[in-house]
Amino acid sequence: MLGEVLDAFGTLHLRSFVDCTLGAAGHSAAIIEAHRELELYVGMDVDPAVHDEARARIERLLAEDSRGSSLEAYTHVRNFKYIKSVLGGVDENLLAVGVDGILMDLGMSSMQVDDSGRGFSVLSDGPLDMRMNPQASLTAEDILNSWPESEVGKILRDYGEESNWHFLQKQIVKARASVGLHSTSDLVNLVRRASGRSGGREGWIKTATRVFQALRIAVNDELQTLEDALYACFDCLSSGGRLVVISFHSLEDRIVKQTFLDMIEKPEGDDDKGEISSGPSLLATESEAETWSKNRVQGRQGIVLTKRPITPTKEEEKLNHRCRSAKLRVLQKI
């Protein structure tokens, strides 16, 4: 959703920008190239390998950039929930002033998915790892083989939204009582057997995808980390600054939607039905107002510019099937 991200920041005079999820640095590179006025760039990623690849790309881009040293660029191997300490380390006055743009792309990097040794892919054999941060201690194998049965079931039900969670829970406990579950293939084969003939190959793959999602969320404490990070990012925004978040499943999107409404302090009595105008525009002129932000939610502390999330176009889905579930939301601080 590169075009949509550029649109979300397009009308801003972007002097400072933070990419909380570097990935392959595609978004960062595009923002740096599109905003010639940019003076400060900060990139973050919890995965050291991903960070190093992204850092190299940013360095190559800056080496070819005519702005020379006028753009200060920093990258850090840190979880985005630590954005305040990262920015404070860059410039102790930065938190008081705030930054103009912050991006969070919650999707996994292709480098992570395609590396079978990370254990994220349903279709590749590898260890049951699933750690975003390789230095963290908890793995998916730990959860499957040693966590209480009720906790395993709760993860499948709440984080995977899996309707067959109870039967899968029983099968996991049965498997770990014998040889255990030690590879992604072990887990996929268990799901395939548990799914039987229902839905064919597509059926068990969808179930396995939900199971993998549930474990990944639990291993990385993703939902609580996301909520904490959203509040931290909002605190780091300048007046008129924007926070753009791309989520990839309903649990994330619900947290982003509700947290945005909480952060802007939407007045009591305003529900989420019907059209809600933003009131006075924070944009330079009404003619610059983005077409996707016509219906907004006004609050005391900010404006949710995407009352309904932006989703990929059919053309983009054809080019990149991994983006088909993406939802982009934008918040602007007053």
CSV table of C-alpha atoms in Angstrom, one decimal:
chain,number,residue,atom,x,y,z
A,1,MET,CA,0.0,0.0,0.0
A,2,LEU,CA,2.9,2.3,-0.8
A,3,GLY,CA,0.7,4.8,-2.8
A,4,GLU,CA,-1.8,5.0,0.0
A,5,VAL,CA,1.0,5.7,2.6
A,6,LEU,CA,2.4,8.5,0.4
A,7,ASP,CA,-1.1,9.9,0.1
A,8,ALA,CA,-1.6,9.9,3.8
A,9,PHE,CA,1.5,12.0,4.4
A,10,GLY,CA,1.3,13.9,1.1
A,11,THR,CA,-0.2,17.1,2.2
A,12,LEU,CA,2.1,17.5,5.2
A,13,HIS,CA,5.3,19.6,5.4
A,14,LEU,CA,7.2,16.6,6.7
A,15,ARG,CA,10.3,17.8,8.5
A,16,SER,CA,10.6,14.7,10.7
A,17,PHE,CA,9.5,11.2,10.1
A,18,VAL,CA,9.7,7.9,12.1
A,19,ASP,CA,9.2,4.5,10.5
A,20,CYS,CA,8.5,2.1,13.4
A,21,THR,CA,8.6,-1.0,11.2
A,22,LEU,CA,11.5,-0.7,8.8
A,23,GLY,CA,11.1,-4.1,7.0
A,24,ALA,CA,12.7,-3.8,3.6
A,25,ALA,CA,12.7,0.0,3.9
A,26,GLY,CA,10.4,0.4,1.0
A,27,HIS,CA,8.1,2.9,2.7
A,28,SER,CA,11.0,4.8,4.2
A,29,ALA,CA,12.8,5.1,0.9
A,30,ALA,CA,9.6,6.4,-0.8
A,31,ILE,CA,9.0,9.0,2.0
A,32,ILE,CA,12.6,10.2,1.9
A,33,GLU,CA,12.4,10.6,-1.9
A,34,ALA,CA,8.9,12.2,-1.9
A,35,HIS,CA,9.6,14.8,0.9
A,36,ARG,CA,12.6,16.9,0.0
A,37,GLU,CA,11.9,19.1,3.0
A,38,LEU,CA,12.7,16.2,5.4
A,39,GLU,CA,15.3,17.1,8.0
A,40,LEU,CA,15.2,14.1,10.4
A,41,TYR,CA,14.5,10.4,9.7
A,42,VAL,CA,14.4,7.7,12.3
A,43,GLY,CA,13.8,4.0,11.4
A,44,MET,CA,13.2,1.1,13.9
A,45,ASP,CA,12.9,-2.6,13.7
A,46,VAL,CA,13.0,-5.3,16.4
A,47,ASP,CA,14.6,-7.8,14.0
A,48,PRO,CA,18.4,-7.3,13.7
A,49,ALA,CA,18.7,-9.0,10.3
A,50,VAL,CA,15.8,-7.0,8.9
A,51,HIS,CA,17.3,-3.8,10.4
A,52,ASP,CA,20.7,-4.3,8.8
A,53,GLU,CA,19.2,-4.9,5.3
A,54,ALA,CA,17.1,-1.8,5.7
A,55,ARG,CA,19.9,0.3,7.0
A,56,ALA,CA,22.1,-0.6,4.0
A,57,ARG,CA,19.3,0.5,1.7
A,58,ILE,CA,18.8,3.8,3.5
A,59,GLU,CA,22.6,4.4,3.4
A,60,ARG,CA,22.7,3.8,-0.3
A,61,LEU,CA,19.8,6.1,-0.9
A,62,LEU,CA,21.4,8.9,1.2
A,63,ALA,CA,24.7,8.5,-0.6
A,64,GLU,CA,23.0,9.3,-3.9
A,65,ASP,CA,20.9,12.1,-2.4
A,66,SER,CA,21.7,15.7,-3.4
A,67,ARG,CA,20.7,16.9,0.1
A,68,GLY,CA,23.9,15.7,1.5
A,69,SER,CA,24.1,16.1,5.3
A,70,SER,CA,21.0,18.2,5.6
A,71,LEU,CA,19.0,15.1,6.3
A,72,GLU,CA,19.9,13.4,9.5
A,73,ALA,CA,19.1,9.7,9.5
A,74,TYR,CA,19.2,7.2,12.4
A,75,THR,CA,18.1,3.5,12.6
A,76,HIS,CA,17.7,1.4,15.7
A,77,VAL,CA,17.2,-2.2,16.6
A,78,ARG,CA,14.3,-1.6,19.0
A,79,ASN,CA,10.6,-2.5,19.4
A,80,PHE,CA,8.3,0.3,18.4
A,81,LYS,CA,6.9,0.5,21.9
A,82,TYR,CA,10.2,2.1,22.9
A,83,ILE,CA,9.8,5.0,20.5
A,84,LYS,CA,10.0,7.6,23.2
A,85,SER,CA,13.4,6.4,24.5
A,86,VAL,CA,14.7,6.1,20.9
A,87,LEU,CA,13.6,9.7,20.0
A,88,GLY,CA,14.9,11.0,23.3
A,89,GLY,CA,18.3,9.4,22.5
A,90,VAL,CA,18.4,11.1,19.1
A,91,ASP,CA,17.5,14.6,20.5
A,92,GLU,CA,16.4,15.3,24.1
A,93,ASN,CA,14.3,18.2,22.8
A,94,LEU,CA,12.5,16.1,20.2
A,95,LEU,CA,9.8,14.8,22.5
A,96,ALA,CA,8.8,18.3,23.4
A,97,VAL,CA,8.6,19.4,19.8
A,98,GLY,CA,7.2,16.2,18.4
A,99,VAL,CA,7.6,14.6,15.0
A,100,ASP,CA,5.4,15.3,12.0
A,101,GLY,CA,4.9,11.7,10.7
A,102,ILE,CA,4.9,8.2,12.1
A,103,LEU,CA,4.3,5.0,10.2
A,104,MET,CA,3.5,1.5,11.6
A,105,ASP,CA,3.3,-1.3,9.1
A,106,LEU,CA,2.3,-4.4,11.2
A,107,GLY,CA,2.7,-6.9,8.4
A,108,MET,CA,5.7,-9.3,8.6
A,109,SER,CA,8.6,-8.6,6.3
A,110,SER,CA,8.9,-10.9,3.3
A,111,MET,CA,12.4,-11.7,4.6
A,112,GLN,CA,11.0,-13.1,7.7
A,113,VAL,CA,8.2,-15.1,6.0
A,114,ASP,CA,10.5,-16.5,3.4
A,115,ASP,CA,13.2,-17.6,5.8
A,116,SER,CA,12.1,-21.1,6.9
A,117,GLY,CA,14.5,-20.9,9.9
A,118,ARG,CA,12.2,-18.3,11.5
A,119,GLY,CA,9.2,-20.7,11.6
A,120,PHE,CA,6.6,-18.2,10.3
A,121,SER,CA,5.5,-20.0,7.2
A,122,VAL,CA,2.9,-22.7,7.0
A,123,LEU,CA,4.3,-23.9,3.7
A,124,SER,CA,8.0,-24.3,4.7
A,125,ASP,CA,9.5,-26.7,7.2
A,126,GLY,CA,11.5,-25.1,10.0
A,127,PRO,CA,11.8,-24.8,13.8
A,128,LEU,CA,8.7,-23.7,15.8
A,129,ASP,CA,10.3,-20.4,16.6
A,130,MET,CA,8.2,-17.4,15.4
A,131,ARG,CA,10.2,-14.8,17.4
A,132,MET,CA,10.3,-11.3,15.8
A,133,ASN,CA,13.2,-10.6,18.1
A,134,PRO,CA,15.6,-13.5,17.8
A,135,GLN,CA,17.0,-12.5,21.2
A,136,ALA,CA,13.7,-13.1,23.0
A,137,SER,CA,13.4,-16.3,25.1
A,138,LEU,CA,9.9,-17.5,24.4
A,139,THR,CA,9.2,-19.6,21.2
A,140,ALA,CA,6.2,-21.3,19.7
A,141,GLU,CA,7.7,-24.6,20.6
A,142,ASP,CA,7.7,-23.6,24.3
A,143,ILE,CA,4.0,-22.7,24.2
A,144,LEU,CA,2.9,-25.9,22.4
A,145,ASN,CA,5.0,-28.3,24.5
A,146,SER,CA,4.9,-26.8,28.0
A,147,TRP,CA,2.1,-24.2,28.5
A,148,PRO,CA,-1.1,-25.4,30.3
A,149,GLU,CA,-3.7,-26.9,28.1
A,150,SER,CA,-6.2,-24.2,28.9
A,151,GLU,CA,-3.7,-21.5,27.9
A,152,VAL,CA,-3.0,-23.2,24.6
A,153,GLY,CA,-6.7,-23.3,23.9
A,154,LYS,CA,-7.2,-19.7,24.8
A,155,ILE,CA,-4.5,-18.7,22.4
A,156,LEU,CA,-6.1,-20.6,19.5
A,157,ARG,CA,-9.5,-19.2,20.3
A,158,ASP,CA,-8.7,-15.6,21.1
A,159,TYR,CA,-5.7,-14.9,18.9
A,160,GLY,CA,-6.4,-17.2,16.0
A,161,GLU,CA,-10.2,-16.8,16.1
A,162,GLU,CA,-10.3,-20.5,15.4
A,163,SER,CA,-13.7,-22.2,15.7
A,164,ASN,CA,-12.2,-25.7,16.1
A,165,TRP,CA,-9.9,-24.5,18.9
A,166,HIS,CA,-11.0,-27.0,21.5
A,167,PHE,CA,-10.4,-30.1,19.3
A,168,LEU,CA,-7.0,-28.7,18.2
A,169,GLN,CA,-6.1,-28.0,21.8
A,170,LYS,CA,-6.8,-31.7,22.6
A,171,GLN,CA,-4.7,-32.9,19.7
A,172,ILE,CA,-1.8,-30.7,20.7
A,173,VAL,CA,-1.8,-32.0,24.2
A,174,LYS,CA,-2.0,-35.6,22.9
A,175,ALA,CA,0.9,-35.0,20.6
A,176,ARG,CA,3.2,-33.5,23.2
A,177,ALA,CA,2.5,-36.4,25.5
A,178,SER,CA,4.2,-38.7,23.0
A,179,VAL,CA,6.9,-37.2,20.8
A,180,GLY,CA,6.1,-33.5,21.1
A,181,LEU,CA,5.9,-30.8,18.5
A,182,HIS,CA,9.3,-29.5,17.3
A,183,SER,CA,8.9,-28.3,13.7
A,184,THR,CA,6.5,-26.3,11.6
A,185,SER,CA,5.8,-29.5,9.7
A,186,ASP,CA,4.9,-31.3,12.9
A,187,LEU,CA,2.3,-28.6,13.6
A,188,VAL,CA,1.0,-28.4,10.0
A,189,ASN,CA,0.6,-32.2,9.9
A,190,LEU,CA,-1.4,-32.1,13.2
A,191,VAL,CA,-3.7,-29.5,11.8
A,192,ARG,CA,-4.1,-31.4,8.6
A,193,ARG,CA,-5.1,-34.5,10.4
A,194,ALA,CA,-7.4,-32.6,12.7
A,195,SER,CA,-9.1,-30.9,9.8
A,196,GLY,CA,-9.9,-34.2,8.1
A,197,ARG,CA,-11.5,-33.9,4.7
A,198,SER,CA,-13.4,-30.7,5.4
A,199,GLY,CA,-12.5,-27.9,3.0
A,200,GLY,CA,-9.8,-29.9,1.3
A,201,ARG,CA,-6.3,-28.4,1.0
A,202,GLU,CA,-7.5,-24.9,1.2
A,203,GLY,CA,-9.5,-25.7,4.4
A,204,TRP,CA,-6.5,-27.0,6.4
A,205,ILE,CA,-4.2,-24.3,5.1
A,206,LYS,CA,-6.6,-21.6,6.4
A,207,THR,CA,-6.8,-23.4,9.7
A,208,ALA,CA,-3.0,-23.7,9.9
A,209,THR,CA,-2.7,-20.0,9.0
A,210,ARG,CA,-5.0,-19.1,11.9
A,211,VAL,CA,-3.0,-21.4,14.3
A,212,PHE,CA,0.3,-19.9,13.2
A,213,GLN,CA,-1.1,-16.4,13.6
A,214,ALA,CA,-2.3,-17.2,17.1
A,215,LEU,CA,1.1,-18.6,18.2
A,216,ARG,CA,3.0,-15.7,16.6
A,217,ILE,CA,0.9,-13.2,18.5
A,218,ALA,CA,1.4,-15.0,21.8
A,219,VAL,CA,5.2,-15.4,21.3
A,220,ASN,CA,5.6,-11.7,20.6
A,221,ASP,CA,2.9,-10.3,22.8
A,222,GLU,CA,1.8,-8.4,19.7
A,223,LEU,CA,-1.6,-7.1,20.8
A,224,GLN,CA,-0.6,-5.5,24.1
A,225,THR,CA,2.6,-4.2,22.5
A,226,LEU,CA,0.6,-2.6,19.7
A,227,GLU,CA,-1.8,-0.8,22.1
A,228,ASP,CA,1.1,0.5,24.2
A,229,ALA,CA,3.0,1.6,21.1
A,230,LEU,CA,0.0,3.5,19.7
A,231,TYR,CA,-0.3,5.6,22.8
A,232,ALA,CA,3.5,6.2,22.8
A,233,CYS,CA,3.4,7.2,19.1
A,234,PHE,CA,0.5,9.6,19.7
A,235,ASP,CA,2.5,11.3,22.5
A,236,CYS,CA,5.4,11.7,20.1
A,237,LEU,CA,3.5,13.5,17.4
A,238,SER,CA,3.7,17.3,16.8
A,239,SER,CA,0.6,19.4,16.6
A,240,GLY,CA,-0.8,18.5,13.1
A,241,GLY,CA,1.4,15.4,12.9
A,242,ARG,CA,0.0,12.2,11.6
A,243,LEU,CA,0.1,8.5,12.7
A,244,VAL,CA,-0.5,6.0,9.9
A,245,VAL,CA,-1.0,2.3,10.8
A,246,ILE,CA,-1.4,-0.6,8.4
A,247,SER,CA,-2.8,-3.8,10.0
A,248,PHE,CA,-3.4,-7.2,8.6
A,249,HIS,CA,-6.0,-9.0,10.6
A,250,SER,CA,-9.1,-8.1,12.5
A,251,LEU,CA,-7.6,-8.3,16.0
A,252,GLU,CA,-5.0,-5.6,15.1
A,253,ASP,CA,-7.5,-3.5,13.2
A,254,ARG,CA,-10.0,-3.5,16.1
A,255,ILE,CA,-7.2,-2.3,18.5
A,256,VAL,CA,-6.1,0.4,16.1
A,257,LYS,CA,-9.7,1.6,15.5
A,258,GLN,CA,-10.6,1.7,19.2
A,259,THR,CA,-7.3,3.1,20.4
A,260,PHE,CA,-7.5,5.9,17.8
A,261,LEU,CA,-10.9,6.9,19.1
A,262,ASP,CA,-9.7,6.8,22.8
A,263,MET,CA,-6.6,8.9,22.0
A,264,ILE,CA,-8.5,11.7,20.2
A,265,GLU,CA,-11.0,11.8,23.1
A,266,LYS,CA,-14.1,11.6,21.1
A,267,PRO,CA,-16.9,13.5,22.9
A,268,GLU,CA,-19.5,11.4,24.7
A,269,GLY,CA,-22.6,10.7,22.7
A,270,ASP,CA,-20.8,10.4,19.3
A,271,ASP,CA,-21.2,6.9,18.1
A,272,ASP,CA,-19.5,5.3,15.1
A,273,LYS,CA,-22.6,5.3,13.0
A,274,GLY,CA,-23.3,7.6,10.1
A,275,GLU,CA,-21.2,10.5,8.8
A,276,ILE,CA,-19.1,12.5,11.3
A,277,SER,CA,-17.5,15.7,10.0
A,278,SER,CA,-14.1,16.8,11.2
A,279,GLY,CA,-15.1,20.4,11.7
A,280,PRO,CA,-12.4,22.9,10.8
A,281,SER,CA,-9.8,21.4,8.5
A,282,LEU,CA,-6.1,21.2,9.7
A,283,LEU,CA,-5.1,21.1,6.0
A,284,ALA,CA,-3.8,24.2,4.3
A,285,THR,CA,-6.8,24.5,2.1
A,286,GLU,CA,-10.0,22.5,1.6
A,287,SER,CA,-8.9,21.8,-2.0
A,288,GLU,CA,-6.0,19.8,-0.6
A,289,ALA,CA,-8.2,17.6,1.5
A,290,GLU,CA,-7.7,13.9,0.6
A,291,THR,CA,-10.7,12.3,-1.0
A,292,TRP,CA,-10.4,9.3,1.4
A,293,SER,CA,-10.7,11.6,4.5
A,294,LYS,CA,-14.0,13.3,3.7
A,295,ASN,CA,-15.7,11.5,6.5
A,296,ARG,CA,-13.8,11.9,9.7
A,297,VAL,CA,-14.2,11.5,13.5
A,298,GLN,CA,-13.4,14.7,15.4
A,299,GLY,CA,-12.1,14.5,19.0
A,300,ARG,CA,-10.7,16.9,21.5
A,301,GLN,CA,-7.1,15.8,21.0
A,302,GLY,CA,-7.2,14.8,17.3
A,303,ILE,CA,-9.0,13.7,14.2
A,304,VAL,CA,-9.4,10.2,12.8
A,305,LEU,CA,-9.1,10.9,9.1
A,306,THR,CA,-10.2,7.4,8.1
A,307,LYS,CA,-13.6,6.7,9.5
A,308,ARG,CA,-13.5,3.7,7.3
A,309,PRO,CA,-10.1,2.0,6.7
A,310,ILE,CA,-8.4,2.3,3.4
A,311,THR,CA,-8.0,-1.1,1.7
A,312,PRO,CA,-5.9,-2.3,-1.3
A,313,THR,CA,-7.1,-1.9,-4.8
A,314,LYS,CA,-7.9,-4.9,-6.9
A,315,GLU,CA,-4.9,-4.2,-9.0
A,316,GLU,CA,-2.6,-4.1,-6.0
A,317,GLU,CA,-4.0,-7.4,-4.7
A,318,LYS,CA,-3.2,-9.0,-8.0
A,319,LEU,CA,0.4,-7.8,-7.8
A,320,ASN,CA,0.9,-8.7,-4.1
A,321,HIS,CA,-1.5,-11.3,-2.7
A,322,ARG,CA,-0.1,-10.7,0.8
A,323,CYS,CA,-1.6,-7.3,1.0
A,324,ARG,CA,-5.2,-8.4,0.4
A,325,SER,CA,-6.2,-8.2,4.1
A,326,ALA,CA,-4.4,-4.9,4.8
A,327,LYS,CA,-6.3,-2.0,6.4
A,328,LEU,CA,-4.8,1.5,6.7
A,329,ARG,CA,-6.0,4.0,9.2
A,330,VAL,CA,-4.8,7.6,9.7
A,331,LEU,CA,-4.9,9.8,12.8
A,332,GLN,CA,-4.0,13.5,13.0
A,333,LYS,CA,-3.1,15.2,16.3
A,334,ILE,CA,-4.5,18.6,17.1
